[in-house]
Coordinates of C-alpha atoms in Angstrom, one line a residue:
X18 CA 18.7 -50.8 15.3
X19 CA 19.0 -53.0 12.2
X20 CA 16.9 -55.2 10.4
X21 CA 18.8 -58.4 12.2
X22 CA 17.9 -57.0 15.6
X23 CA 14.2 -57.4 14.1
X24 CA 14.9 -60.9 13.3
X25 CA 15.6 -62.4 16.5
X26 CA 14.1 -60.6 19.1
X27 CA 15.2 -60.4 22.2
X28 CA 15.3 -63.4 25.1
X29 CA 13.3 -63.8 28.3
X30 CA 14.6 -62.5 31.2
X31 CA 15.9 -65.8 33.1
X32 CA 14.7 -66.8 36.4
X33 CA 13.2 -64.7 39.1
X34 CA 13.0 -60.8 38.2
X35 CA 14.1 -58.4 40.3
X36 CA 13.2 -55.1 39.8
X37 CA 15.7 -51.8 40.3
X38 CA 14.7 -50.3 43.7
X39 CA 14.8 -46.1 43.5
X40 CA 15.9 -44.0 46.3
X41 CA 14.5 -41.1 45.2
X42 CA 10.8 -40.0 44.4
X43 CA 9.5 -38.9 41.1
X44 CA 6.3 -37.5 39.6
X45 CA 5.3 -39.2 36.0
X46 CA 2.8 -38.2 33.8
X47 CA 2.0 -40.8 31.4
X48 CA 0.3 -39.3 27.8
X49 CA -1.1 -41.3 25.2
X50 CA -1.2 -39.3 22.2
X51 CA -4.6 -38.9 20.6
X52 CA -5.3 -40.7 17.1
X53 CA -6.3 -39.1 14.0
X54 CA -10.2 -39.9 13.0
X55 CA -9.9 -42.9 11.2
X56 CA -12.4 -46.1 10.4
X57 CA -11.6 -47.9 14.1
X58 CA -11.7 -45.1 15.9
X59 CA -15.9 -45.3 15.7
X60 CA -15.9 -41.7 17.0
X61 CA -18.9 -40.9 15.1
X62 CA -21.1 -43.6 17.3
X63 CA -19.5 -41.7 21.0
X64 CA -22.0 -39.3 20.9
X65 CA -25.3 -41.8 20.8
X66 CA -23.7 -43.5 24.3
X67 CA -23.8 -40.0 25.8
X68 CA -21.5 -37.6 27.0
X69 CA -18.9 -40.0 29.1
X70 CA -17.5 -42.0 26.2
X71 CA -15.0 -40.3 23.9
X72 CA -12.4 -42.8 23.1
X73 CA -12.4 -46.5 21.2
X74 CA -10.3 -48.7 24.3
X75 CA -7.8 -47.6 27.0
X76 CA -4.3 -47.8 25.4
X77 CA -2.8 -51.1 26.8
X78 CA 1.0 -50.8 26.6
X79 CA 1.6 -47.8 28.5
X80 CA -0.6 -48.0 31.0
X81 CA 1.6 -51.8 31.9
X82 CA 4.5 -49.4 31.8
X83 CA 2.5 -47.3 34.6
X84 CA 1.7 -50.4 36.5
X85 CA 5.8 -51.3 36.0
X86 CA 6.6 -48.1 37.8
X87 CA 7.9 -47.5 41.2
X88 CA 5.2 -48.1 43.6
X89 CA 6.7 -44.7 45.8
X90 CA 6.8 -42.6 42.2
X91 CA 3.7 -41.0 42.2
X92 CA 2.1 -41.6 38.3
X93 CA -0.6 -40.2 36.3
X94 CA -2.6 -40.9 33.4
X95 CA -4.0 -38.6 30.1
X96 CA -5.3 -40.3 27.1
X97 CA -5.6 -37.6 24.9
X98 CA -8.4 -38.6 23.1
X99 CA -9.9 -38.0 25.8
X100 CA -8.9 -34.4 26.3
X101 CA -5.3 -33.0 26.3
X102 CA -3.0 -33.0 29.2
X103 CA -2.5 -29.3 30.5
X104 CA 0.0 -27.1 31.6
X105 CA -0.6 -27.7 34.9
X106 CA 0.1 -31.3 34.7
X107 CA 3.1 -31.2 32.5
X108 CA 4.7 -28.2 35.0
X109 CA 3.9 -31.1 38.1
X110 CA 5.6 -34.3 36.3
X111 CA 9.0 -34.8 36.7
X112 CA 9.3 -36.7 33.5
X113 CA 6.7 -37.5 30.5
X114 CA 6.3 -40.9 29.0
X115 CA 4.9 -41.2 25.8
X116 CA 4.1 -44.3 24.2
X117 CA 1.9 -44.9 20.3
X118 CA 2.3 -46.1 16.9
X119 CA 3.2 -44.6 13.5
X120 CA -0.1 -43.2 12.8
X121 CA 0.9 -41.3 16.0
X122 CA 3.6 -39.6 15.1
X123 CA 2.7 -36.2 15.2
X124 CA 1.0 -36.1 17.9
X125 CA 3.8 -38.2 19.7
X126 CA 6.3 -35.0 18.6
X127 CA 3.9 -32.3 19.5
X128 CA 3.7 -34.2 23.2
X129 CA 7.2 -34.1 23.5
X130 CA 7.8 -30.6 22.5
X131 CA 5.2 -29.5 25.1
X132 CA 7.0 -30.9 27.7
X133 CA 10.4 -29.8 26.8
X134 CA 8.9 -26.4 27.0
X135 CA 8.2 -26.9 30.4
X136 CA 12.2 -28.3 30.7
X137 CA 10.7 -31.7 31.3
X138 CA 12.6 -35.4 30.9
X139 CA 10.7 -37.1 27.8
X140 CA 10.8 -41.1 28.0
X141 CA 9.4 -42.6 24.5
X142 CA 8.7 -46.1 24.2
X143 CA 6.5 -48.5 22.3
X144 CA 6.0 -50.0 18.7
X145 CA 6.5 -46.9 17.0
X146 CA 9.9 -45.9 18.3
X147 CA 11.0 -49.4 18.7
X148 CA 11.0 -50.2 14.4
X149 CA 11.9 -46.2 13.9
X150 CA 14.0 -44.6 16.3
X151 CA 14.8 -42.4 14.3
X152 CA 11.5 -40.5 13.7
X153 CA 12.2 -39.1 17.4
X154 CA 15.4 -37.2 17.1
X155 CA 14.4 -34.5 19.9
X156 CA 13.1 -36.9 22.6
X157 CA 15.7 -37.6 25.5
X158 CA 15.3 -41.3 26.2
X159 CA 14.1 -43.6 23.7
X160 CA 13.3 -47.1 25.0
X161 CA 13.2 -49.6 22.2
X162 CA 11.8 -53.0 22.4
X163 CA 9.4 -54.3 24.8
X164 CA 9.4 -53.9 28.7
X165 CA 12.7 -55.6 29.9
X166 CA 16.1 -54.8 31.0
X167 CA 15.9 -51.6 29.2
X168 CA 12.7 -50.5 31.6
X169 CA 14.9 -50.8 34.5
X170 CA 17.9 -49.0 33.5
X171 CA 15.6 -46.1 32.4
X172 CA 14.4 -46.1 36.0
X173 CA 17.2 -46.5 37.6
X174 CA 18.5 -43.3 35.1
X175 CA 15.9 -41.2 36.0
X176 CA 16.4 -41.9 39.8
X177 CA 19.9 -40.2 39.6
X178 CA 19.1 -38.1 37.1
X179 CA 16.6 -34.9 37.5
X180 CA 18.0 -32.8 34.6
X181 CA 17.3 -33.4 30.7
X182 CA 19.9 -35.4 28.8
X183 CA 22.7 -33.3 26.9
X184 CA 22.3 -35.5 24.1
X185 CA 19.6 -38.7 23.3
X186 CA 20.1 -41.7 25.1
X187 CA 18.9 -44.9 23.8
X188 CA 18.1 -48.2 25.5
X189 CA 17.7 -50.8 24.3
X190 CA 15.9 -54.2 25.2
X191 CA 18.2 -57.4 25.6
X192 CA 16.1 -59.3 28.2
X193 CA 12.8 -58.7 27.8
X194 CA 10.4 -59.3 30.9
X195 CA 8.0 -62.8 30.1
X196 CA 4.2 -62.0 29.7
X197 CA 4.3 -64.0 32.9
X198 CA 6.0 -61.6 35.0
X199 CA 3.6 -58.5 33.6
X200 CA 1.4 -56.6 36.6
X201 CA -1.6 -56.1 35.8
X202 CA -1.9 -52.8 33.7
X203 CA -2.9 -49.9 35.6
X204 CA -6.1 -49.6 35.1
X205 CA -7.0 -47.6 38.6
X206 CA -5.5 -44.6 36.6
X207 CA -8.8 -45.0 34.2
X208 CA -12.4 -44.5 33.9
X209 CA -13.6 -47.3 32.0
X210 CA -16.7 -45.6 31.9
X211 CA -15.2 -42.9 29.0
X212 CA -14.4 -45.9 26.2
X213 CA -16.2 -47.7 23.8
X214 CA -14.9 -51.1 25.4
X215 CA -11.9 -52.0 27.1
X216 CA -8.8 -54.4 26.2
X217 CA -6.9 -57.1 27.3
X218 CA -3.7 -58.7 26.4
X219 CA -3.1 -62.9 26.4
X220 CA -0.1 -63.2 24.1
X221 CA 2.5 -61.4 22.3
X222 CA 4.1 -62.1 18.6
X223 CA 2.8 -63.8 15.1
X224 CA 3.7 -67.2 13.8
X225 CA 2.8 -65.9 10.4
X226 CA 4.7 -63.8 8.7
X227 CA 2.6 -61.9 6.1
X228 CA 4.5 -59.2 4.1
X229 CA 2.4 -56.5 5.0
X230 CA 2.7 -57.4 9.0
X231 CA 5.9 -55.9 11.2
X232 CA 4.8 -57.7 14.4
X233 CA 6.6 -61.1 13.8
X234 CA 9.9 -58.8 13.4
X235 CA 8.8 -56.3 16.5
X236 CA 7.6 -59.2 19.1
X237 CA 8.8 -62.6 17.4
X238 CA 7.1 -65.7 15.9
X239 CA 6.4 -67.8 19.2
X240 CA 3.9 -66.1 21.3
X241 CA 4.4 -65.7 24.6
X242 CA 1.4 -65.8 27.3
X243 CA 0.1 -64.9 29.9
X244 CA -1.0 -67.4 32.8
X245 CA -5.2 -67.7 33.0
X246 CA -4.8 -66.3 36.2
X247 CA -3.6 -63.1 34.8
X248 CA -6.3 -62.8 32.7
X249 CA -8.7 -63.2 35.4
X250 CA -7.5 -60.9 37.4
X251 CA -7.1 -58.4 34.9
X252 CA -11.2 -58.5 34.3
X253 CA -11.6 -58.1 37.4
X254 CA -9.7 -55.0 37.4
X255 CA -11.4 -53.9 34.5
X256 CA -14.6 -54.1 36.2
X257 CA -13.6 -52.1 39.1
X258 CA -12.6 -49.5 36.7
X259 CA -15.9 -49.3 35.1
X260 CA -19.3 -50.0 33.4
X261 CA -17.7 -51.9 30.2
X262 CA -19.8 -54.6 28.0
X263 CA -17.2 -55.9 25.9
X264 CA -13.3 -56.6 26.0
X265 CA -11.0 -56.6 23.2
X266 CA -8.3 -59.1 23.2
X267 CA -6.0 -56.9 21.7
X268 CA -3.3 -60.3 20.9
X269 CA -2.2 -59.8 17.3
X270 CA -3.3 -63.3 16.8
X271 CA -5.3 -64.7 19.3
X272 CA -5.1 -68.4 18.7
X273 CA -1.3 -68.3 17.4
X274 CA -0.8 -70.1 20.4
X275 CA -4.0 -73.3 20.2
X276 CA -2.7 -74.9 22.9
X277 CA -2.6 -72.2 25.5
X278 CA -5.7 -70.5 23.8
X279 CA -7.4 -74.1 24.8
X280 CA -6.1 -73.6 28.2
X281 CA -7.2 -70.5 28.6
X282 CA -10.8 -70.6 27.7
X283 CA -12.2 -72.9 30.0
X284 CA -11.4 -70.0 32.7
X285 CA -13.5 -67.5 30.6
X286 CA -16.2 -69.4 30.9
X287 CA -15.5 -70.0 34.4
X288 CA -15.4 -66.4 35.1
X289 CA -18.3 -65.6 32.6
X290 CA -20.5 -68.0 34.9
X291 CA -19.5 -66.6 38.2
X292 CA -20.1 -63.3 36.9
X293 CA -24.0 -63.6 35.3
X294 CA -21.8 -63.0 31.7
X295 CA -21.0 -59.3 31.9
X296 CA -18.6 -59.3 28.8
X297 CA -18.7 -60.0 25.0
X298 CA -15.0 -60.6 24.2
X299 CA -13.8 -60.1 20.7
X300 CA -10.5 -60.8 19.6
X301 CA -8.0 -60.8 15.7
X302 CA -7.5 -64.5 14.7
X303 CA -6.8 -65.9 11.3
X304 CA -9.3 -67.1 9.8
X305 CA -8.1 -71.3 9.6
X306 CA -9.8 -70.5 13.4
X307 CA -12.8 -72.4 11.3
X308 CA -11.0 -75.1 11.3
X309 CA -10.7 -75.9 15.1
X310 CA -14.5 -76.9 15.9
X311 CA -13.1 -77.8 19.9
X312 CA -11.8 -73.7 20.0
X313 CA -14.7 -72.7 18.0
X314 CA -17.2 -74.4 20.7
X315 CA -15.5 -72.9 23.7
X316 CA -15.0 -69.5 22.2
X317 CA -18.9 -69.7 21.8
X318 CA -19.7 -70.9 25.7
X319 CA -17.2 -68.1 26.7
X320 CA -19.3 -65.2 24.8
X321 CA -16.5 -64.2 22.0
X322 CA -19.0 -62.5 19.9
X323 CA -16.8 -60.9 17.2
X324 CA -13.6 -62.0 15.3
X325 CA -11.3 -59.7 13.5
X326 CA -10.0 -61.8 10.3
X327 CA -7.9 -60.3 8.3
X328 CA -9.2 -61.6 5.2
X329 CA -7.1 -58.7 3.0
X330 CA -8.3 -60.5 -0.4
X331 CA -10.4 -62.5 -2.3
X332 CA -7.8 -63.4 -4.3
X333 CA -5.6 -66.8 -3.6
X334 CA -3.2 -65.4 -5.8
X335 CA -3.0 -62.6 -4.1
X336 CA -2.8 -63.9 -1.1
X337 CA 0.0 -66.5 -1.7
X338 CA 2.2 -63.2 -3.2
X339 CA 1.7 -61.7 0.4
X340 CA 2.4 -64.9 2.0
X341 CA -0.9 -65.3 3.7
X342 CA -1.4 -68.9 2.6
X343 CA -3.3 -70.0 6.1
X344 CA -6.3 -67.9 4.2
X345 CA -6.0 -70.9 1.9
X346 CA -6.1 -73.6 3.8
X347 CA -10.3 -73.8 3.1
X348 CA -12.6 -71.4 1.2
X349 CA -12.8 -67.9 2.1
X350 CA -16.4 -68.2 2.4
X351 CA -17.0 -71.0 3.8
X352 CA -14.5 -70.2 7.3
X353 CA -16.8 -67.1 7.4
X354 CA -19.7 -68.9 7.4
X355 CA -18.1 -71.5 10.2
X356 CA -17.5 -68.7 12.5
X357 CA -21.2 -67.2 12.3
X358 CA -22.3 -70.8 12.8
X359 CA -20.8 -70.3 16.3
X360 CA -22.6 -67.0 16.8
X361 CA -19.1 -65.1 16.1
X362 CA -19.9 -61.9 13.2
X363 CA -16.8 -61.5 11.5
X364 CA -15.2 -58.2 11.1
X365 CA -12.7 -58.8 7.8
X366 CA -9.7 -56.5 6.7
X367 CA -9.4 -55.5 3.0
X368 CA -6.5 -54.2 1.1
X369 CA -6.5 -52.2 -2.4
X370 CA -2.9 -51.4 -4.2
X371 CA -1.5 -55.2 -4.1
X372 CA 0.8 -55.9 -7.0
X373 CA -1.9 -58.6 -8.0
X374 CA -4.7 -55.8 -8.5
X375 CA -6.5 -55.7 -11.8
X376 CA -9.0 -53.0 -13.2
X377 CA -11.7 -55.7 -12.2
X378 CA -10.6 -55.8 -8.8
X379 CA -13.0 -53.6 -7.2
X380 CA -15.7 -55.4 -8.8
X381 CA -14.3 -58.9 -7.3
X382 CA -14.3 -57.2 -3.8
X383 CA -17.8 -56.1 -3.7
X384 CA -19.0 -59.2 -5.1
X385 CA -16.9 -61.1 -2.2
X386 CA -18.4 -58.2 0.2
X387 CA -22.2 -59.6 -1.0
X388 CA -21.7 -62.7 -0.7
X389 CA -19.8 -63.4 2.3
X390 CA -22.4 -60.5 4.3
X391 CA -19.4 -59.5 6.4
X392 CA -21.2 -56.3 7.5
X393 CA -17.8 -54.1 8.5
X394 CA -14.7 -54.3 6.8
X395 CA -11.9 -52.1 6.5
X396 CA -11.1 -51.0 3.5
X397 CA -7.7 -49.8 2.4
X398 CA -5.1 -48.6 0.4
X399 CA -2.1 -50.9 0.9
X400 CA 0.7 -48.9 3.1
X401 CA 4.1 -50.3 3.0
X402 CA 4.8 -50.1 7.3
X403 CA 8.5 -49.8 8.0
X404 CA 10.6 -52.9 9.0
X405 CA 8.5 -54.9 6.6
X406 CA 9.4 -57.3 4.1
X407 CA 7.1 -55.0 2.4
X408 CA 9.1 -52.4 2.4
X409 CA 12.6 -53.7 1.9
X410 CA 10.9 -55.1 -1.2
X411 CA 9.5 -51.7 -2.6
X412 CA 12.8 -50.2 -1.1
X413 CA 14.7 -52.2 -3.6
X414 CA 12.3 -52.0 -6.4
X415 CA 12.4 -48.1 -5.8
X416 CA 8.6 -48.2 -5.4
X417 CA 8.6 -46.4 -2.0
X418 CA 7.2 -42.9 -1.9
X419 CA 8.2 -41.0 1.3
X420 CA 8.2 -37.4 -0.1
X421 CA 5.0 -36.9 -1.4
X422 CA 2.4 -35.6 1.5
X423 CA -0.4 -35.2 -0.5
X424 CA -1.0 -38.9 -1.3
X425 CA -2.2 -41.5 0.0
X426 CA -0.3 -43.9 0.4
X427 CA 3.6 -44.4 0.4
X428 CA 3.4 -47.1 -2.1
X429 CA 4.0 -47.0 -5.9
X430 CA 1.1 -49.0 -7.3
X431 CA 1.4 -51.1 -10.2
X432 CA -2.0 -49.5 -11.6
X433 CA -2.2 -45.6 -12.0
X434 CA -2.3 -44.2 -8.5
X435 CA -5.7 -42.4 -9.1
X436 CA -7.4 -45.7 -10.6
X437 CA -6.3 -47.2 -7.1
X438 CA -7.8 -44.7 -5.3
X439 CA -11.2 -44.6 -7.5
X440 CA -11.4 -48.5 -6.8
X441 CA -11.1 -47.5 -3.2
X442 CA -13.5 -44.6 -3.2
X443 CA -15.9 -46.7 -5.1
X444 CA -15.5 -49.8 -2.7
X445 CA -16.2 -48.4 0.4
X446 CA -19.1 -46.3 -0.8
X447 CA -20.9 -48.9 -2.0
X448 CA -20.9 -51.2 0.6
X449 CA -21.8 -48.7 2.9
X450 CA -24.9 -47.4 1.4
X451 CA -27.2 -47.4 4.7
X452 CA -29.4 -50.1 2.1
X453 CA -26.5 -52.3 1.5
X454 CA -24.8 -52.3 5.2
X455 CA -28.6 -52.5 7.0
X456 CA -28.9 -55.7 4.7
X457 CA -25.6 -58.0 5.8
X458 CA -26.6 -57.0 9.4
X459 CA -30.1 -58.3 8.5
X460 CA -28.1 -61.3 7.2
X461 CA -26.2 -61.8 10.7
X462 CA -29.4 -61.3 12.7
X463 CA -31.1 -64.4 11.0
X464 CA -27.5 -66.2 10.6
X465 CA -24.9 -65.5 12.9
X466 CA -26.9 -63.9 16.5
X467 CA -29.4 -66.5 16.8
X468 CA -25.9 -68.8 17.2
X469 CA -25.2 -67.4 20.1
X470 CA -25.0 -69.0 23.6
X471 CA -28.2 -68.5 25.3
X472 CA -26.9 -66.9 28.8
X473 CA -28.1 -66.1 32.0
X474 CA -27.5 -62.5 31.8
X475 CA -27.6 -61.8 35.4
X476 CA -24.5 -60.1 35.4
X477 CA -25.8 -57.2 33.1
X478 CA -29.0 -56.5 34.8
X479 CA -27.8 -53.4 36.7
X480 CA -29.1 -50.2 37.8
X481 CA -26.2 -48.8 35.7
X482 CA -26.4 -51.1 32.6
X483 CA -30.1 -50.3 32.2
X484 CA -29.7 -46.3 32.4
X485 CA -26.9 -46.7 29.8
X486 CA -29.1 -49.3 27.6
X487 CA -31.9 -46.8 27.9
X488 CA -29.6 -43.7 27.4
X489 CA -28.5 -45.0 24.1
X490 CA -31.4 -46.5 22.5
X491 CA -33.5 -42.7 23.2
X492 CA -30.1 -41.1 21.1
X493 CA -30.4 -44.0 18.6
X494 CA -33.8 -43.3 18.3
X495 CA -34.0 -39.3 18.1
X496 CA -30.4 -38.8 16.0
X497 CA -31.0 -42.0 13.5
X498 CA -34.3 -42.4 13.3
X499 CA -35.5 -38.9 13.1
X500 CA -32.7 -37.0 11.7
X501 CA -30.8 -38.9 9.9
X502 CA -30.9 -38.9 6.1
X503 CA -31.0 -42.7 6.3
X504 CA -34.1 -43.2 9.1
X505 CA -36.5 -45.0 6.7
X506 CA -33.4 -47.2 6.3
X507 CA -33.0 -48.0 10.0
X508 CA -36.7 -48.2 11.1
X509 CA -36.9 -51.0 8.7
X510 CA -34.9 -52.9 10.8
X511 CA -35.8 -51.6 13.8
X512 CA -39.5 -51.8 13.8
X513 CA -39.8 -55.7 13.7
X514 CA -36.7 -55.6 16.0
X515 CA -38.1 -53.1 18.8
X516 CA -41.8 -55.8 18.6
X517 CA -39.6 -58.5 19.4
X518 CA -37.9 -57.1 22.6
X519 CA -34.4 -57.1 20.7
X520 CA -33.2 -53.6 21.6
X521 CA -29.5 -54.9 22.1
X522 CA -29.6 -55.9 18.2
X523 CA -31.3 -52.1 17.6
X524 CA -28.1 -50.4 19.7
X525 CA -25.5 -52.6 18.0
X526 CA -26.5 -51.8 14.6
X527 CA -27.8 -48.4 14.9
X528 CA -24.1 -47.6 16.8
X529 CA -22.2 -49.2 14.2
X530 CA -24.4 -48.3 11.2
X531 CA -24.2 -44.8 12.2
X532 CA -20.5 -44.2 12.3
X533 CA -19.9 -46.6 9.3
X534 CA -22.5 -44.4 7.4
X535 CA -21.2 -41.2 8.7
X536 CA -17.4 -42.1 8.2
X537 CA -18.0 -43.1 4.1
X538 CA -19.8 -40.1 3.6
X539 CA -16.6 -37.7 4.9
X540 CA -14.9 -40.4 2.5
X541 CA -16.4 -39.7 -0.5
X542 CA -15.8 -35.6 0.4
X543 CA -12.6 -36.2 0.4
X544 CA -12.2 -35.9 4.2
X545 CA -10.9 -38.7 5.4
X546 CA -7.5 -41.0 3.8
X547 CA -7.6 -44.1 1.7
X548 CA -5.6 -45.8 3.9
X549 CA -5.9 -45.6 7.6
X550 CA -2.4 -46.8 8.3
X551 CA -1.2 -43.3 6.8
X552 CA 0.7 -40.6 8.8
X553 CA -0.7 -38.1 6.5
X554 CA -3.2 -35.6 9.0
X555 CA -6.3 -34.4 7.6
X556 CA -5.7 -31.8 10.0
X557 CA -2.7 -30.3 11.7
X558 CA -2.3 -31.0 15.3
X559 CA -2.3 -28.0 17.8
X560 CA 0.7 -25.7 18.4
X561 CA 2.6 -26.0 21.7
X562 CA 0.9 -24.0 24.2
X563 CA 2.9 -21.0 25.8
X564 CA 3.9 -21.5 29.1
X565 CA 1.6 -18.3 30.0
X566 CA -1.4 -20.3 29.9

């Protein structure tokens, strides 16, 4: 594809949609490739929620593609970082999808050559293959662009066809299907019970079109929606699936849209109240979010509980150079302080490397970090994504570095590469000092919870809930505050907190602490990458099994 096909995606499909009908049955196994242990992946906190949870949220896209399906093909589901799909299921499909981002990739590959050992079709779609196609030379069918046209003809291929391709076919997405038309993602094939939370999509595509950012080029500037009544139903489906107490809206900006984000809340909070308020929702939104009190308000009477802002910088000049000017439509600090006023805690991005960095940089950033008390932020080493105006500037600038495993990022820094890195190093280790963390949450207890909508939490108070409230807080209490080397840290918080009855504020931050604490301290080892937008593994993924096994 070329960079003009990124430009303009792809139209709706036009009037009603009718979907190709097979004649013939099929057997699809559906595998989302595990992610390497990053920052977001809070795999560190999965073990103080007990042995069911293993994975972050239940991966959104392919499991719509498994919902898209046939209703007489007979589908299954691994997330593999859950556990790893076996020979046995591989040797049952008739062809494997595979679906993930860049980050991915290897793992994406080492699918694929696991199920052409078994001589199976390989379908790959998804944001990954969609801006590089050609990362996947050795998969059979590559579908790029979102679920449309191209979804159909891939069906209606494999209905006819039984045998691997000769040679790659491509498809290609012309019409895509509207968020309108989307079932409701399969989430029967899941046990909501084995993730951290679960996710939900409203809208698709960016207004903004920050150079770091390749969703405006991948999904377009005007968002597309979802009805309400999609969104409904989709909790409700969720909660069938499992014991969950939060949904991520997983929209890349969830108020690009204000209008139909003011639509859609009103329903939340409909839903919430019918419910007895069984879900926090977070949700990514810029931060000029502060400036719509009206959205703020319902967000708040819905139970949105944490915002993702990516705040990348403290620096307006900085910002303007990445064209992020809607960070400087009001004071950094004071739209922070907005959203906690609203009982939101903010969750802020950070970005080291920009051409704008100075030796004083780091020092700026942790001053920033102190006084805005944004307890997590992730902190990174800038990574130029492909399809970016990012990178078609540092590809003409010959600043892009693609040869070099060993580093850390694929970008040519201004400053001396291992000055960037020692800023980052330095950043994240400080803020994360269990002293320095446990203090902004102590900040967000007496600023930002106490803001929260007062709720009748009838909804929660389950036979289930309770034995997983009770399950955690005993591992919080025995792995944190006995063996940890930060306990006197935590039972500073926790004391006052456990007199007071708050034990959801004592599982909140003792899960988050934990893995926040534990994932800097693999960081300053040298375990773990500088940027967490890398491909580069800190371990090697498994070799193909043999078909012995």
């Amino acid at each position: 594809m070329t960079n003009q096909d990124f430009e303009q995606p792809t139209p709706e499909m036009a009037g009603a949609h009718v979907p190709y009908v097979p004649r013939n049955r099929r057997r699809v196994l559906c595998v989302f490739p595990e992610y390497s242990k990053s920052f977001g992946t809070f795999h560190h906190a999965y073990p103080l929620m007990g042995r069911k949870v293993k994975a972050f949220m239940p991966p959104q896209g392919i499991l719509l593609v498994a919902a898209y399906l046939p209703a007489q093909w007979e589908v299954r589901f691994v997330d593999e970082n859950i556990c790893r799909a076996t020979p046995q299921e591989y040797q049952w499909a008739d062809v494997v999808v595979i679906s993930g981002m860049h980050i991915q990739r290897p793992h994406i590959n080492r699918i694929n050559d696991i199920a052409h050992a078994h001589g199976k079709i390989t379908w790959l779609g998804g944001p990954s293959v969609s801006g590089c196609p050609e990362y996947y030379p050795t998969v059979d069918l590559l579908h790029l662009g979102e679920i449309g046209d191209a979804t159909d003809q891939i069906i209606e291929y494999l209905d006819t066809h039984d045998h691997r391709p000769a040679t790659q076919l491509r498809f290609t997405t012309k019409h895509r299907l509207p968020l309108s038309a989307f079932p409701v993602p399969a989430y029967h094939l899941v046990d909501m019970d084995q993730y951290l939370m679960a996710s939900i999509q409203f809208s698709s595509g960016c207004p903004y079109r920050c150079e770091f950012c390749d969703i405006p080029e991948l999904y377009g500037r005007n968002p597309r929606l979802k009805t309400p009544d999609q969104v409904v139903a989709e909790l409700d489906a969720i909660r069938q699936a499992g014991n969950v107490g939060a949904v991520y809206f997983v929209d890349d900006n969830f108020v690009g849209n204000r209008r139909a984000v003011t639509d859609l809340l009103p329903h939340l909070v409909e839903w919430q109240k019918r419910h007895g308020y069984p879900l926090e929702f977070a949700c990514e939104a810029t931060l000029n979010l502060a400036q719509s009190p009206k959205l703020l308000e319902m967000m708040r009477e819905a139970y949105f509980t944490t915002v993702f802002c990516g705040i990348e910088t403290p620096n307006p000049e900085a910002l303007h150079a990445m064209s992020k000017d809607q960070n400087l439509s009001l004071p950094i600090l004071e739209g922070v302080r907005t959203l906690n006023r609203y009982g939101m805690e903010v969750v802020s991005g950070i970005i080291l490397g920009l051409d704008t960095d100075t030796p004083e940089t780091a020092d700026h950033i942790l001053e920033f970090i102190e006084q805005s008390q944004i307890p997590m932020l992730t902190i990174n080493v800038l990574q130029a994504l492909p399809r970016t105006p990012l990178w078609r500037r540092l590809e003409l600038e010959g600043r892009l570095v693609q040869d070099d495993e060993g580093r850390e990022s694929n970008v040519d820094f201004l400053l001396p590469y291992d000055q960037v890195i020692s800023m980052w190093r330095r950043c994240i280790t400080t803020a994360y000092t269990p002293e320095n963390l446990y203090r902004r949450f102590a900040y967000n207890v007496d600023h930002t919870y106490k803001n929260r909508l007062e709720i009748d939490a009838s909804g929660r108070l389950t036979w289930a809930n309770v034995a997983k409230g009770l399950t955690i807080l005993a591992n919080i209490l025995v792995r944190v505050g006995v063996f940890s080397n930060y306990r006197r840290t935590f039972w500073r918080m926790a004391v006052p907190a456990l007199k007071a009855g708050s034990i959801e504020q004592v599982i909140h931050i003792g899960m988050v602490a934990h893995h926040l604490i534990k994932f800097t301290e693999e960081c300053a080892r040298g375990q773990e990458s500088a940027s967490f937008y890398s491909q580069k593994l800190v371990a090697e993924p498994a070799p193909v099994p043999s078909l012995s096994r």
